[in-house]
């Protein structure tokens, strides 16, 4: 009896202790999750910012590609509203024009910097890591000042924020504090003394504002970038494969700084192919960014795959096996002759202009056929303007089965890698996505 | 190889290499000379026809790929005696200068009108963007498309009034 009572009391104590502990846990969590709102300030006037600072901010914002996510199709620049599809639902980018109501007009410089580094809105709400603040933490203070000056001098647009559409319970923003506790540890960039100034400038821009690894690194289940050896081992962006940029790069010809510069600047390189899909807007920005910065980024990115074996591959030149491919996929060979050869066959007018042969195009070397299928169905939009590399879409003229035949032919003709599988299903999936509004 | 094509509702069995561009077959074998060879690269749109209701570049479409599918050319929209709505609108607006791009322009525009009953200016411009006119009559072409939209609404209004 005594024993039982004691045991009962002990249990009671445990229960109380447990309740207190969980309360403390919730309290501690809310303590971490709670971020104060920062007071709204009168919208700064354009004349408050020196023009040099604004133009430096413009160059940095171009490298950061703010405009791509923060502008809806056909919408006002930086007014937000673009739908960003994530594995966790759809987010809508926000208005970052200096509109006091819908935009960031009431944001002080401090509020802006807190958003960029800690992912917290002026009103204290946590921001989703679709805004790559894990990268922006690396950006120097002075550069954030310049971007603030640039944004605060844009034309205002009064677009209010669109409501996100996320899976339960991710609409509850305090949860993001937990995500940040786990994954937000990046620090301001410090140059590596064993590398030269250009490499360090490139690393600063690529790891910070450029957030290249946001697409080119895989992400874990919580949507955070994998780091260490997995960094730059390839990822996914809007259904396109973002190829590995590290030693596991599938490029038929290894990337060197010069060819990367040409690619990033013009959207095409004669030894690697054209920028397509979400890389198009990146190139659009970099074609207008300061040339020295683009060179620096190229130098840094090329160094990531410097450890890739450069010994002669099995075949001395990239493969082009016409006869074998025609045997493996006769239907694909017929389609290629009628739909593709006019531009891509050796001796075609386009090929005599120094355009890359298909055997050097990375899309045909990837493990997954997605990029090749997307390029066939959707074409390639010239990223740098009308004179840039473009390819017409074939969605209207080729069926899924025909796209599959064609992709199989391309793979066997222009790559040494294993044949792709489930091509028709892949084509159907891409087509279905496209037909959605 | 025999390829059966369904063009403007009529079936044609043709002895042809299946990799031949559809455009060549339309012009050379079926004598449907509306669609034109412009660039041969899918960059100008002069060869535009419909495949299963969608606009496509016939210069880059292997004929073997469209066997059994519905092909529609500008000749399918009307004739000189009885021109279709867009054909009338293009004539009214004098949208053709040399005329080489016009069959493609009309087919491109027809695809929009088939899908969107009352397109706005932005939709028209975005849709017509793939087709080029080297004479530079784009403004007249846009007017013609707008006129066709208005004519159709007028025709519908007239039909609705009728008992």
Coordinates of C-alpha atoms in Angstrom, one line a residue, chain A residues 126-288:
Chain A
X126 CA 9.7 33.4 -40.8
X127 CA 10.3 33.2 -44.5
X128 CA 10.5 30.0 -46.4
X129 CA 13.9 28.9 -47.6
X130 CA 12.8 29.2 -51.2
X131 CA 14.5 32.6 -50.5
X132 CA 18.0 31.2 -50.4
X133 CA 19.0 33.0 -47.2
X134 CA 21.3 30.1 -46.4
X135 CA 23.4 31.5 -49.3
X136 CA 22.8 35.2 -48.6
X137 CA 24.3 34.8 -45.1
X138 CA 27.7 34.7 -47.0
X139 CA 27.2 38.1 -48.6
X140 CA 29.2 41.0 -47.2
X141 CA 27.4 43.8 -45.4
X142 CA 28.3 46.5 -47.9
X143 CA 26.9 44.4 -50.8
X144 CA 23.6 44.0 -49.0
X145 CA 23.6 47.8 -48.6
X146 CA 24.0 48.1 -52.3
X147 CA 21.2 45.7 -53.1
X148 CA 18.9 47.5 -50.6
X149 CA 19.7 50.8 -52.4
X150 CA 18.9 49.1 -55.8
X151 CA 15.6 47.7 -54.7
X152 CA 14.5 50.9 -52.9
X153 CA 15.0 52.8 -56.2
X154 CA 12.8 50.5 -58.4
X155 CA 9.4 51.6 -59.5
X156 CA 6.8 50.6 -57.0
X157 CA 4.0 48.1 -57.7
X158 CA 1.1 47.7 -55.3
X159 CA 0.7 43.9 -55.8
X160 CA -0.3 42.2 -52.5
X161 CA 1.2 38.8 -51.6
X162 CA -0.6 35.7 -52.9
X163 CA -1.4 33.0 -50.3
X164 CA 0.9 30.0 -50.4
X165 CA -0.5 26.5 -51.0
X166 CA 1.6 24.2 -48.8
X167 CA 1.1 20.7 -47.4
X168 CA 0.0 20.5 -43.8
X169 CA 1.4 21.6 -41.3
X170 CA 4.0 23.7 -43.2
X171 CA 1.7 26.7 -43.4
X172 CA 2.6 27.2 -39.7
X173 CA 5.7 29.3 -40.1
X174 CA 7.2 29.0 -36.5
X175 CA 8.2 25.4 -37.7
X176 CA 10.7 27.1 -39.9
X177 CA 12.7 28.0 -36.8
X178 CA 13.4 24.3 -36.4
X179 CA 14.5 24.1 -40.0
X180 CA 16.9 27.0 -39.4
X181 CA 18.2 25.4 -36.2
X182 CA 19.2 22.4 -38.2
X183 CA 20.3 23.9 -41.5
X184 CA 21.0 27.6 -41.2
X185 CA 24.6 27.8 -40.0
X186 CA 26.4 29.5 -42.9
X187 CA 28.7 32.4 -42.2
X188 CA 30.0 35.4 -44.0
X189 CA 32.3 34.4 -46.8
X190 CA 36.0 34.5 -46.0
X191 CA 38.5 34.2 -48.8
X192 CA 40.9 31.2 -49.0
X193 CA 44.4 32.4 -48.8
X194 CA 45.7 29.6 -51.0
X195 CA 43.6 30.7 -53.9
X196 CA 43.9 33.9 -56.1
X197 CA 41.7 36.9 -56.0
X198 CA 39.6 35.8 -59.1
X199 CA 38.8 32.4 -57.6
X200 CA 37.8 34.0 -54.3
X201 CA 35.6 36.5 -56.0
X202 CA 34.0 33.7 -58.0
X203 CA 33.5 31.6 -54.9
X204 CA 32.0 34.6 -53.0
X205 CA 29.5 35.2 -55.8
X206 CA 28.6 31.6 -56.6
X207 CA 28.2 30.5 -53.0
X208 CA 26.5 33.7 -51.9
X209 CA 24.2 35.7 -54.2
X210 CA 24.5 33.4 -57.2
X211 CA 23.3 30.4 -55.1
X212 CA 24.4 28.0 -57.8
X213 CA 24.3 25.0 -55.5
X214 CA 20.6 25.7 -54.8
X215 CA 19.9 23.8 -58.0
X216 CA 23.2 21.9 -58.7
X217 CA 23.3 20.2 -55.3
X218 CA 20.9 17.5 -54.1
X219 CA 18.5 18.3 -51.3
X220 CA 17.6 16.2 -48.3
X221 CA 14.1 15.3 -47.2
X222 CA 13.7 18.6 -45.4
X223 CA 14.6 20.4 -48.6
X224 CA 18.0 21.6 -47.3
X225 CA 21.0 21.4 -49.6
X226 CA 23.4 18.4 -49.0
X227 CA 26.9 19.5 -48.3
X228 CA 30.4 18.0 -48.2
X229 CA 31.1 15.5 -50.9
X230 CA 27.5 15.8 -52.1
X231 CA 27.7 19.5 -52.8
X232 CA 27.4 20.2 -56.5
X233 CA 26.8 16.5 -57.3
X234 CA 23.7 17.5 -59.3
X235 CA 20.1 18.4 -58.4
X236 CA 16.7 19.2 -59.9
X237 CA 15.2 22.5 -60.9
X238 CA 11.6 22.8 -62.2
X239 CA 11.7 19.3 -63.5
X240 CA 15.0 19.7 -65.3
X241 CA 18.1 17.9 -64.1
X242 CA 20.7 20.4 -62.9
X243 CA 23.9 18.5 -63.8
X244 CA 26.7 17.8 -61.4
X245 CA 29.4 20.5 -61.4
X246 CA 31.8 18.6 -59.2
X247 CA 34.1 15.7 -60.3
X248 CA 31.1 13.6 -61.2
X249 CA 30.1 16.1 -64.0
X250 CA 28.7 14.1 -66.9
X251 CA 29.9 16.6 -69.5
X252 CA 31.3 14.7 -72.5
X253 CA 34.2 17.2 -72.6
X254 CA 35.3 18.5 -69.2
X255 CA 34.3 22.1 -68.4
X256 CA 37.2 24.6 -68.3
X257 CA 37.0 28.2 -67.1
X258 CA 37.0 29.6 -70.7
X259 CA 34.2 27.5 -72.0
X260 CA 32.2 28.1 -68.8
X261 CA 32.6 31.8 -69.3
X262 CA 31.4 31.6 -72.9
X263 CA 28.4 29.5 -71.8
X264 CA 27.4 31.7 -68.9
X265 CA 27.9 34.9 -70.9
X266 CA 26.2 33.8 -74.2
X267 CA 24.1 30.8 -73.4
X268 CA 26.0 28.5 -75.5
X269 CA 29.4 26.9 -75.8
X270 CA 30.7 25.1 -78.8
X271 CA 31.9 22.2 -76.8
X272 CA 29.0 21.7 -74.4
X273 CA 25.6 22.9 -75.7
X274 CA 23.1 25.6 -74.9
X275 CA 21.5 26.8 -71.7
X276 CA 17.9 25.5 -71.4
X277 CA 15.1 25.4 -68.9
X278 CA 15.8 27.3 -65.6
X279 CA 19.4 27.9 -66.7
X280 CA 18.1 30.3 -69.4
X281 CA 17.2 33.1 -67.0
X282 CA 20.5 32.6 -65.2
X283 CA 22.3 33.2 -68.4
X284 CA 20.0 36.1 -69.2
X285 CA 21.2 37.7 -66.0
X286 CA 24.9 36.9 -66.4
X287 CA 24.9 38.1 -70.0
X288 CA 24.3 41.6 -68.5

